[in-house]
Coordinates of C-alpha atoms in Angstrom, one line a residue:
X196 CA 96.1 123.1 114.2
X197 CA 96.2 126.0 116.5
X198 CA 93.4 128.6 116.5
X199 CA 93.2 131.1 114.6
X200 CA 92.5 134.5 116.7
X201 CA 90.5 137.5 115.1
X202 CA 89.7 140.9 116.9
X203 CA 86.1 142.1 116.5
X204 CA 85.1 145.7 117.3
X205 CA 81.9 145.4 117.8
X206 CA 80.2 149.0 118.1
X207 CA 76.4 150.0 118.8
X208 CA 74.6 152.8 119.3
X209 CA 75.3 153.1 123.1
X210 CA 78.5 150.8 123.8
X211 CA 81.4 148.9 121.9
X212 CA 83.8 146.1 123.0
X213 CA 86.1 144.0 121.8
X214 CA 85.6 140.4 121.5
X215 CA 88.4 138.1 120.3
X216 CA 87.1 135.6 118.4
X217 CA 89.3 131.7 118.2
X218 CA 88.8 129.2 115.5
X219 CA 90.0 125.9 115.5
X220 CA 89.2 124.5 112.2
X221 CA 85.5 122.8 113.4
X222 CA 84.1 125.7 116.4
X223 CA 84.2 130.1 117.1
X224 CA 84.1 130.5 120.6
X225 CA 84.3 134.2 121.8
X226 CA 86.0 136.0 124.7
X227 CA 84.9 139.7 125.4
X228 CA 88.8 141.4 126.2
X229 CA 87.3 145.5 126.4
X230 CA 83.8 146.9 127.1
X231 CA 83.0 150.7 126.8
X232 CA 80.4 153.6 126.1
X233 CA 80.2 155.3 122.6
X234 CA 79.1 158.2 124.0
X235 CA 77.9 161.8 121.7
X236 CA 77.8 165.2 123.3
X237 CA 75.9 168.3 122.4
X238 CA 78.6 170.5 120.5
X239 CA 77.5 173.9 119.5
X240 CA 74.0 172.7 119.6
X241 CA 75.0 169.7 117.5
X242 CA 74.8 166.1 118.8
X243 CA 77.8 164.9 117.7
X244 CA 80.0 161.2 118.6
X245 CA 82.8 161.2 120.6
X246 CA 85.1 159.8 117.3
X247 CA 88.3 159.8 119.3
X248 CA 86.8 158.4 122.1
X249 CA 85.8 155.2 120.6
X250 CA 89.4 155.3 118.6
X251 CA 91.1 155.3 121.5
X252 CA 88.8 152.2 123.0
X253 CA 89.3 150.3 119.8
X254 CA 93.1 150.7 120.1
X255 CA 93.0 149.5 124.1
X256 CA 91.2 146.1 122.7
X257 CA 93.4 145.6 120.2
X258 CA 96.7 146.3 122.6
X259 CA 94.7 144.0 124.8
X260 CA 94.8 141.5 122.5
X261 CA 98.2 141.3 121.6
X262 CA 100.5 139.8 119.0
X263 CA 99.1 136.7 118.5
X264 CA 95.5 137.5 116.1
X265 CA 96.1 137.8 112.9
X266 CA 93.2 140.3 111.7
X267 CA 91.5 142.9 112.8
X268 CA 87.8 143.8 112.2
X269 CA 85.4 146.6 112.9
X270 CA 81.9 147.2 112.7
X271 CA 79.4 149.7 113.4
X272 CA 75.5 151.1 113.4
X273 CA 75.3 152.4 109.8
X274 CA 74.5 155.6 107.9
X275 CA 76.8 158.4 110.2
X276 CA 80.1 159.2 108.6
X277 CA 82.6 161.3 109.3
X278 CA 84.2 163.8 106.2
X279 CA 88.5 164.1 105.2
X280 CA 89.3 166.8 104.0
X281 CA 92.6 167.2 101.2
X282 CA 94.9 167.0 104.2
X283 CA 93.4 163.5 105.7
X284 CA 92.0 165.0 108.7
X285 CA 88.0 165.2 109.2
X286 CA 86.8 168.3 108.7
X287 CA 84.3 167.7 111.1
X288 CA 83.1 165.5 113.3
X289 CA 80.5 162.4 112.5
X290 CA 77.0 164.0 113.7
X291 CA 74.8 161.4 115.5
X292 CA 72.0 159.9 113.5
X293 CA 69.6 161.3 116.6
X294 CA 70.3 164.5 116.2
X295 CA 67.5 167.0 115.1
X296 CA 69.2 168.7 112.3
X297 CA 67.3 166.1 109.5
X298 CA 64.1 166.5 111.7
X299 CA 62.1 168.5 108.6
X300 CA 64.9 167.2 105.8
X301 CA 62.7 164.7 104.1
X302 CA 60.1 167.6 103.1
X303 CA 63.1 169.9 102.2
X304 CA 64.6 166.5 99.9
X305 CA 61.5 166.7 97.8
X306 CA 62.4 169.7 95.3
X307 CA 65.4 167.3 94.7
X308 CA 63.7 163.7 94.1
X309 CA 60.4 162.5 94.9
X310 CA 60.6 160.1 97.5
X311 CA 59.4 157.2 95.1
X312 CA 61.9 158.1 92.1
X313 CA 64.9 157.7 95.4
X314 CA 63.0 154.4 96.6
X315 CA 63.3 153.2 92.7
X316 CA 67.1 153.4 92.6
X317 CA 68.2 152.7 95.7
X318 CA 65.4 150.1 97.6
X319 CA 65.5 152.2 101.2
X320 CA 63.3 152.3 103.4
X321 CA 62.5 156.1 104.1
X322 CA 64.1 157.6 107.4
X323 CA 64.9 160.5 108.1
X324 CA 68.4 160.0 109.3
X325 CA 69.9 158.3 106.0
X326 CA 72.9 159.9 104.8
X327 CA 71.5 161.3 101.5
X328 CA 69.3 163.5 104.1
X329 CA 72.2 164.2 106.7
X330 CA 74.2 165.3 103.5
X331 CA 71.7 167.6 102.6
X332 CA 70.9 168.9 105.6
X333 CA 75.3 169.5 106.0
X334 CA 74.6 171.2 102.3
X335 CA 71.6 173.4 103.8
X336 CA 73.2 174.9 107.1
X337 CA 76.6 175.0 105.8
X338 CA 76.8 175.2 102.1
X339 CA 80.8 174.7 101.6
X340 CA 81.8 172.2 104.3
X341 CA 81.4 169.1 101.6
X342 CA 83.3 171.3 98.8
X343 CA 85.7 171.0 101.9
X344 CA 86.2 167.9 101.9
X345 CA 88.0 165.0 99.5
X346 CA 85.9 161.8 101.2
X347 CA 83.4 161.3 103.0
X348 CA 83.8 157.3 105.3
X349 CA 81.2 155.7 106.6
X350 CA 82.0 155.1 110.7
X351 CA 83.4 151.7 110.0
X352 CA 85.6 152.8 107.2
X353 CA 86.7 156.0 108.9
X354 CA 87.7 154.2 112.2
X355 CA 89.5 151.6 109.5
X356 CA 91.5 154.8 107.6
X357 CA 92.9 155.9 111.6
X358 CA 94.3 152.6 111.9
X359 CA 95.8 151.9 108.4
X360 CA 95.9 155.3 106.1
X361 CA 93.8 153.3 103.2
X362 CA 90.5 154.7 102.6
X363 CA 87.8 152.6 101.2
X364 CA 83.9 152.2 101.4
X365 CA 82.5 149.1 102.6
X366 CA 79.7 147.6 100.3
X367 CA 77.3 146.7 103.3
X368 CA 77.9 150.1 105.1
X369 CA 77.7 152.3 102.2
X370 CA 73.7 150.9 101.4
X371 CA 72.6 152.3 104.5
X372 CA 72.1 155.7 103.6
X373 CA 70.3 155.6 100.2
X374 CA 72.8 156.7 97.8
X375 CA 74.0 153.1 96.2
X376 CA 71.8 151.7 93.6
X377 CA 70.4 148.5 95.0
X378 CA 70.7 146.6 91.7
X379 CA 74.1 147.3 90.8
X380 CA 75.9 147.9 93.8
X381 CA 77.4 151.3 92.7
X382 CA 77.4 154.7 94.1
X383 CA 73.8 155.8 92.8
X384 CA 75.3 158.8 90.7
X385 CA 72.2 159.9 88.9
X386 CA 70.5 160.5 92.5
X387 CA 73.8 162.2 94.0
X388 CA 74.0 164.8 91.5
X389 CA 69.6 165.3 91.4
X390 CA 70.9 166.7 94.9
X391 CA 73.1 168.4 94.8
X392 CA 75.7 166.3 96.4
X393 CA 79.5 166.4 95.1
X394 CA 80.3 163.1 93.6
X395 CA 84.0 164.0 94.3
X396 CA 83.1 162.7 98.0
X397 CA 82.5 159.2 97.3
X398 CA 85.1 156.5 96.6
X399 CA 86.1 152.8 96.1
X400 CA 83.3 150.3 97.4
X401 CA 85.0 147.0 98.6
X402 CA 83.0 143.7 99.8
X403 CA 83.3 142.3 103.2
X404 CA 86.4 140.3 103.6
X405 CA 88.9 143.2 101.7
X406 CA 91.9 143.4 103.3
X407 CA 92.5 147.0 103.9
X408 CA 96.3 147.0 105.3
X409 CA 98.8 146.7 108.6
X410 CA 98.2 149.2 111.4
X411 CA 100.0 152.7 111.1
X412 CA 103.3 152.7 112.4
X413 CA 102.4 155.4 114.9
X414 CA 99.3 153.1 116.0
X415 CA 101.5 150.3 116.2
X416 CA 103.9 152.6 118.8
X417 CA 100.8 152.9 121.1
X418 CA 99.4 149.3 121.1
X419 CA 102.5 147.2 120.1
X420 CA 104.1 145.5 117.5
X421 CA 101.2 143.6 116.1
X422 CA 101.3 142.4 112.8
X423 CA 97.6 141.8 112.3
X424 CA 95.3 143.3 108.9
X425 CA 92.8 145.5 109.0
X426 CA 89.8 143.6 107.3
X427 CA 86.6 145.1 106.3
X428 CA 84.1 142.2 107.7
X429 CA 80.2 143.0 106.8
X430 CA 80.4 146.4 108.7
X431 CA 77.2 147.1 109.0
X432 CA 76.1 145.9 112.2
X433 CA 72.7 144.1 110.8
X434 CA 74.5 142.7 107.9
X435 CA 77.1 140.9 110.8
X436 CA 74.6 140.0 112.7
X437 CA 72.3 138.3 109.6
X438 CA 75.9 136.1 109.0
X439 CA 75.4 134.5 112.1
X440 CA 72.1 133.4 111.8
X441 CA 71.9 129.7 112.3
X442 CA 69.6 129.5 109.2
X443 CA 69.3 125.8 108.0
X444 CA 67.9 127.1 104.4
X445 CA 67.8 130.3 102.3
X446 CA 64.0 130.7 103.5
X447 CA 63.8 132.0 107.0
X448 CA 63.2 135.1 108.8
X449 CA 65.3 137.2 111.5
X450 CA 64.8 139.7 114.2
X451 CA 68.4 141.6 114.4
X452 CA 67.2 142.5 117.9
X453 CA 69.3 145.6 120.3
X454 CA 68.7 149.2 119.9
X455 CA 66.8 148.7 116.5
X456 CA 64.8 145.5 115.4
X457 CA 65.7 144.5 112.2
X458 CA 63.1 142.1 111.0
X459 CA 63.4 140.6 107.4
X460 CA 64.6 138.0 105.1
X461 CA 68.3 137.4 103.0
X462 CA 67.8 137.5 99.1
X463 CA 69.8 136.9 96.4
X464 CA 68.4 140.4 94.4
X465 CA 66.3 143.6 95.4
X466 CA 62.4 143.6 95.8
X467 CA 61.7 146.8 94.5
X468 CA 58.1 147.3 94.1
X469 CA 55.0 148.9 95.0
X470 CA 54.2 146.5 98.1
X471 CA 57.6 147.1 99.1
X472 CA 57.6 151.2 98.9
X473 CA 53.7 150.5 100.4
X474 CA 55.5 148.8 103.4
X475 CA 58.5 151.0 103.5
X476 CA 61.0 147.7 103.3
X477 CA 64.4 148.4 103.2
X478 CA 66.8 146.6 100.4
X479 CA 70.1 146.5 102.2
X480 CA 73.7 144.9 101.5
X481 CA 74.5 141.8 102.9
X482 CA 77.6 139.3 102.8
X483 CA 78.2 137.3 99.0
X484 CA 76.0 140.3 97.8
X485 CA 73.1 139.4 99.2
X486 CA 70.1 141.5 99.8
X487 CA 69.0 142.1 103.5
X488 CA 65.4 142.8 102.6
X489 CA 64.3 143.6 106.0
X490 CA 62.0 146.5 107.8
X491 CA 64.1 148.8 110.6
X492 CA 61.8 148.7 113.8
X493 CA 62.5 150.6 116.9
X494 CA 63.8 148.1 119.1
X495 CA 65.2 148.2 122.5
X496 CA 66.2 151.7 122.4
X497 CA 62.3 152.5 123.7
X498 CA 62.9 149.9 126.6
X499 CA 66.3 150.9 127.6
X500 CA 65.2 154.6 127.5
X501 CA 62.2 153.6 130.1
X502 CA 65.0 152.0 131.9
X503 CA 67.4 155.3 132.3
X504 CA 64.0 157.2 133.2
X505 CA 63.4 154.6 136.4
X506 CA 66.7 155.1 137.7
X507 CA 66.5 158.9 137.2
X508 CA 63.7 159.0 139.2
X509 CA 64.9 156.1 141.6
X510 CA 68.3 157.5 142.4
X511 CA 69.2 153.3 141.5
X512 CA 68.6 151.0 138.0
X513 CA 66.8 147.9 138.7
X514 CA 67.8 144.9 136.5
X515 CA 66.3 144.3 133.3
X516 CA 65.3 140.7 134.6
X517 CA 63.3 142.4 137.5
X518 CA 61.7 144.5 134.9
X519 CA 60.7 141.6 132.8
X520 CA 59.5 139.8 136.2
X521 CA 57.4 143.2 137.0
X522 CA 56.3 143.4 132.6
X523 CA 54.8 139.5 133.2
X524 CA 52.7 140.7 135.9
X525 CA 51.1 143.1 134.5
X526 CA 47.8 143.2 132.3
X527 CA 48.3 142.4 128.3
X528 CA 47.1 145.1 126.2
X529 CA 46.1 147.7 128.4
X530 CA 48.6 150.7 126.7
X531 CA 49.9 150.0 123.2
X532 CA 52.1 152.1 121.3
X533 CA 53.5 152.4 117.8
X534 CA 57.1 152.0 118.0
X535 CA 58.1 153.6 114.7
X536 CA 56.2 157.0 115.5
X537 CA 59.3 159.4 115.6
X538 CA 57.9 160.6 118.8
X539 CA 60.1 158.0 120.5
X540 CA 63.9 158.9 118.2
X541 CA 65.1 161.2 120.3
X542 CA 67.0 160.5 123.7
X543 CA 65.5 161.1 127.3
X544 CA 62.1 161.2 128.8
X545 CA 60.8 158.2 127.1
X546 CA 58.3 157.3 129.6
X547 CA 56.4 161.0 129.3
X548 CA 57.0 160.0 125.4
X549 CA 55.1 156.9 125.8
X550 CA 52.3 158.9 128.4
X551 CA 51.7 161.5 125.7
X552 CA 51.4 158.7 122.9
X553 CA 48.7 156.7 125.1
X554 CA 47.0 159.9 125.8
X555 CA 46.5 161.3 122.8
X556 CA 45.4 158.0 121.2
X557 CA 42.8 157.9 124.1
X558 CA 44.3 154.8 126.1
X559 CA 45.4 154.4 129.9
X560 CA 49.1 155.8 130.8
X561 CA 51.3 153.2 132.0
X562 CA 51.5 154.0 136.1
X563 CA 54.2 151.7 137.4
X564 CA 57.1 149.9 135.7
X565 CA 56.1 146.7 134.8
X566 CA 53.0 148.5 133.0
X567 CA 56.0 150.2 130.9
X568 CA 57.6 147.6 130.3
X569 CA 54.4 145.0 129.2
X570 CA 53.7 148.3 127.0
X571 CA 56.7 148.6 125.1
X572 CA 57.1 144.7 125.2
X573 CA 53.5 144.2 123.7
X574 CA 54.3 146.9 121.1
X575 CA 57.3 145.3 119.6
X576 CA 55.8 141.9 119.4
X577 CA 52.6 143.1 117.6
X578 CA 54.9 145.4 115.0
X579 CA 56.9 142.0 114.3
X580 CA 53.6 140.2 113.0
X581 CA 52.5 143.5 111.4
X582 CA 56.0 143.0 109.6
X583 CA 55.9 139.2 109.5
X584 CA 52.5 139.5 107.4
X585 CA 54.1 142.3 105.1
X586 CA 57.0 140.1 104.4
X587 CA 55.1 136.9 103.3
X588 CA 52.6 138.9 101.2
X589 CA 55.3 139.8 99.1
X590 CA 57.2 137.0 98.7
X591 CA 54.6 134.8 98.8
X592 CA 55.7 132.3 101.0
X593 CA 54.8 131.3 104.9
X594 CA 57.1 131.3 107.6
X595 CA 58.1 128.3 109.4
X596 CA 59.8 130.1 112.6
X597 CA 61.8 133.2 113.3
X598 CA 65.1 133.6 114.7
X599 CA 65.8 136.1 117.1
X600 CA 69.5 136.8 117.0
X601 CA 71.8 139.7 118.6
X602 CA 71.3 141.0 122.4
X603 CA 67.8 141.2 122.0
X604 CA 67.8 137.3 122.1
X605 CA 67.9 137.2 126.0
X606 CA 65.4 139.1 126.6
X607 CA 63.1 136.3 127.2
X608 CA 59.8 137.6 128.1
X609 CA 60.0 139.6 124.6
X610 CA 61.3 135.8 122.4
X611 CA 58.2 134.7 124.1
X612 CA 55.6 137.6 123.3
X613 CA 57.0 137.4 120.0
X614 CA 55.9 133.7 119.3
X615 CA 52.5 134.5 121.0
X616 CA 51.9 137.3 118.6
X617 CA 53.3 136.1 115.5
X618 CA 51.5 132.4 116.0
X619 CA 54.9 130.6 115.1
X620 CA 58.1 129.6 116.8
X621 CA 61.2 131.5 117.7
X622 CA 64.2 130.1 118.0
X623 CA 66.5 132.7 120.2
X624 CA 70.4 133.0 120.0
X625 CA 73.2 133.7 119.4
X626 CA 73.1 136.9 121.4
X627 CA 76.6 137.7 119.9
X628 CA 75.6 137.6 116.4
X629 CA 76.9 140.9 115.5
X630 CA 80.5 139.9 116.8
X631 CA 80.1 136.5 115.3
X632 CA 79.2 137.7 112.2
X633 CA 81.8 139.7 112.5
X634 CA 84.8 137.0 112.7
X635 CA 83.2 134.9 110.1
X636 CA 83.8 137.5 108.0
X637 CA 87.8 137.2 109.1
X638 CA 87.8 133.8 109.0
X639 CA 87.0 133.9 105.0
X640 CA 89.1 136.6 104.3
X641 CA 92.0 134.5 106.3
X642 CA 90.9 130.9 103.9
X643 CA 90.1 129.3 107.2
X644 CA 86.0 129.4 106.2
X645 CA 85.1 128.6 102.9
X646 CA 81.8 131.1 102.5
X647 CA 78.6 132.0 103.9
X648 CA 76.7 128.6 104.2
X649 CA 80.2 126.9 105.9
X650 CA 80.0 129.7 108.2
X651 CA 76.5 129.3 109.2
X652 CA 77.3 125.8 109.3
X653 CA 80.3 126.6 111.7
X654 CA 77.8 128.8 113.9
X655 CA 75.5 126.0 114.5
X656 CA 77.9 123.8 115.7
X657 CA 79.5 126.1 118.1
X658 CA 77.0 128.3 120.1
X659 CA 73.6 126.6 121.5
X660 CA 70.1 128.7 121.0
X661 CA 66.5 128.5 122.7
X662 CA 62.7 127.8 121.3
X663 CA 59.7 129.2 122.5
X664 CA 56.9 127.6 121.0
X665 CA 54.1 130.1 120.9
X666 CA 51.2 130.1 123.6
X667 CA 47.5 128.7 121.6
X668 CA 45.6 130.0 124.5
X669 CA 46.3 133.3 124.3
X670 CA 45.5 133.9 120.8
X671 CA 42.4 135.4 121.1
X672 CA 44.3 138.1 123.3
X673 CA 46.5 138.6 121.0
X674 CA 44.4 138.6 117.8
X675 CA 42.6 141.2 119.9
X676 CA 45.4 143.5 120.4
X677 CA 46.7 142.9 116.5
X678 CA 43.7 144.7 116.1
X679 CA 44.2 147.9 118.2
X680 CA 47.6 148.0 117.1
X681 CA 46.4 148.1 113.4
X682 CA 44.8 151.6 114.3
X683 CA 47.8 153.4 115.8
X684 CA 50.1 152.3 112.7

């Protein structure tokens, strides 16, 4: 048999690439073929993505890939979308998630739904960014641009509808920004219509694994005759990267760790409740209609932000394993932070974010990098058994280990904080969940992989991880420090 090839576009936050994925009937093994920036400029005081920028990346992969894959599958962050007008060209361009216009929108939301009516339909976790609010906030500043338009994509589908023509809304995408109800699957139109929203906008919701159609013939002029089909895999980002985790049963617990932590569990219906609203846990769409009942944490956005400051200020960047060496040298628990205050959303100056934050919560500001770093690093580690203990008190049941997967899996120092704090093991890897996640999705739409569990039975076998048992001596440290922590959130 000769391997199966699959394209995954695999875009975050801050970069995309495009990793061609081969199956030959027993093991995935993966080979990067484009790396680039998704960049978002400040437009008219808007801070909006640079759409046709990352179109034109995602047509160099696929050129680069050439004729011989035989699908073609994107995914992205979730809850940004981009608006078509009648015409079927955006009427204007996807706003970043980050950008201030929802800053006061959850207040403004209340004279539509209370916040605990919207938790009740649709299971989500309340953020300010979620496209129910960035849709209201389009409503508020510019009351006719969604009469404008005919449909409104989320980033994965839109990027999907420049390459083929067929608009559709991805099921694990479209969750993301509180306007599906959680227990049916289906646009939430009671909730659309409390606010406002034009129910014109929203369209047909397909599973992962649809196959949305050929490329354009005026894509294929630019990248070659390639015969590939546009799939939608699980196009949320988190929902790709939960595939790939090397789960052995339906009870275990993930960190989706990058730009965001994603730290929950997959089941088979919403929990809905109110020790779920108390916690603020997310009910999101996973693959075979799961539930990816999981809390959104600030991740390494906070980290990589400190990282841009240092080479601001140093004319040079030194190496995230430099700055783990310099974070393990440095005193436990001297600054701690919160990483879900919204102090630390926006872009730039995140190290005077985090010297404000210890300084009005009356603790010492971080002085040299590794004191950032150990910071940021004990933060994150204490949220995840803050979460971990919210988890099991609602479902009951005690956690075994926790599996790191996604970039955030190599960060090493953090996999071993994390089983410190948390008193448990983690088992780290793969650090390409997201793409992984990603092709498996192909592969089932293509008949090569039967379904989820073969998959995750596919990913064991082909991509090795790590353990870090946790440390027993330091537990007193870090009960210590659970305890601060408990203060600040």
């Amino acid at each position: 048999m000769s391997d199966l090839k699959m394209l995954a576009i695999d875009l975050g936050a801050t970069s995309g690439r495009g990793i061609i994925g081969s199956f030959d009937g027993k093991k995935l093994s993966l080979e990067e073929n484009h790396r680039f920036d998704d960049t978002s400029s400040y437009l008219a005081g808007t801070l909006q993505w640079n759409i046709a920028d990352i179109y034109e990346n995602i047509k160099t992969s696929i050129k680069l890939a050439g004729k011989d894959i035989r699908s073609i599958g994107i995914d992205t962050w979730g809850v940004d979308y981009g608006l078509i007008g009648p015409d079927g060209r955006m009427v204007a361009s996807p706003v970043n998630y980050r950008d201030a216009r929802t800053d006061d929108i959850m207040e403004y939301a209340e004279k539509f739904m209370k916040k605990e009516e919207l938790y009740g339909v649709t299971g989500i976790q309340f953020m300010n960014f979620n496209t129910i609010y960035q849709l209201l906030a389009d409503m508020r500043s510019n009351p006719k641009l969604l009469d404008s338009a005919s449909r409104m994509l989320m980033i994965p589908d839109l990027l999907n509808y420049f390459l083929t023509g067929k608009m559709y809304n991805e099921y694990t995408n479209a969750t993301t920004g509180a306007l599906i109800d959680a227990k049916t699957g289906k646009w939430a139109y009671d909730v659309i219509e409390k606010h406002g929203i034009p129910s014109h906008i929203f369209g047909e919701i397909v599973q992962p694994g649809t196959i949305v159609g050929k490329l354009l013939p005026k894509v294929k002029e630019e990248v070659g005759d390639i015969d590939a089909d546009v799939v939608t895999v699980a196009s949320h980002d988190t929902a790709s990267a939960i595939m790939a985790c090397p789960a052995k049963t339906d009870d275990f617990v993930y960190i989706s760790s990058g730009t965001w932590s994603l730290m929950g569990t997959e089941l088979p219906a919403p929990v809905i409740n109110e020790k779920s609203l108390k916690y603020s846990i997310t009910n999101e769409g996973g693959a075979e209609n799961k539930i990816c009942f999981l809390k959104n944490i600030m991740g390494l956005w906070i980290h990589t932000e400190c990282r841009r400051d240092f080479a601001r200020q140093d004319g040079f960047k030194t190496s995230y394993d430099d700055l783990a060496e310099m974070g393990a040298k440095s005193e436990p628990m001297r600054s701690i932070i919160n990483p879900n205050d919204v102090i630390f959303t926006p872009p730039g100056n995140m190290t005077g974010r985090i010297a404000d934050y210890c300084k009005r919560t009356g603790q010492p500001v971080p002085e040299t990098k590794g004191q950032f770093v150990r910071c940021v690093f004990d933060s994150l580690a204490l949220c995840y058994r803050e979460t971990l203990e919210r988890i099991e008190d609602i479902s009951g049941k005690k956690t075994p280990a926790i599996n790191v997967i996604g970039g955030g899996s190599k960060e090493t120092l953090l996999c071993k904080y994390t089983a410190d704090a948390c008193g448990i093991p983690v088992t780290a890897g793969p650090s390409e969940a997201t793409a992984i996640g990603n092709i498996a999705s192909q592969a089932i739409a293509c008949g090569e992989i039967k379904d989820l569990s073969e998959a995750r039975q596919v990913i064991r076998d082909s991509f090795d991880v790590e353990t870090y048992e946790p440390d027993l001596s330091a537990k007193a440290i870090w009960d210590e420090g659970y305890e601060k922590f408990k203060k600040l959130s």
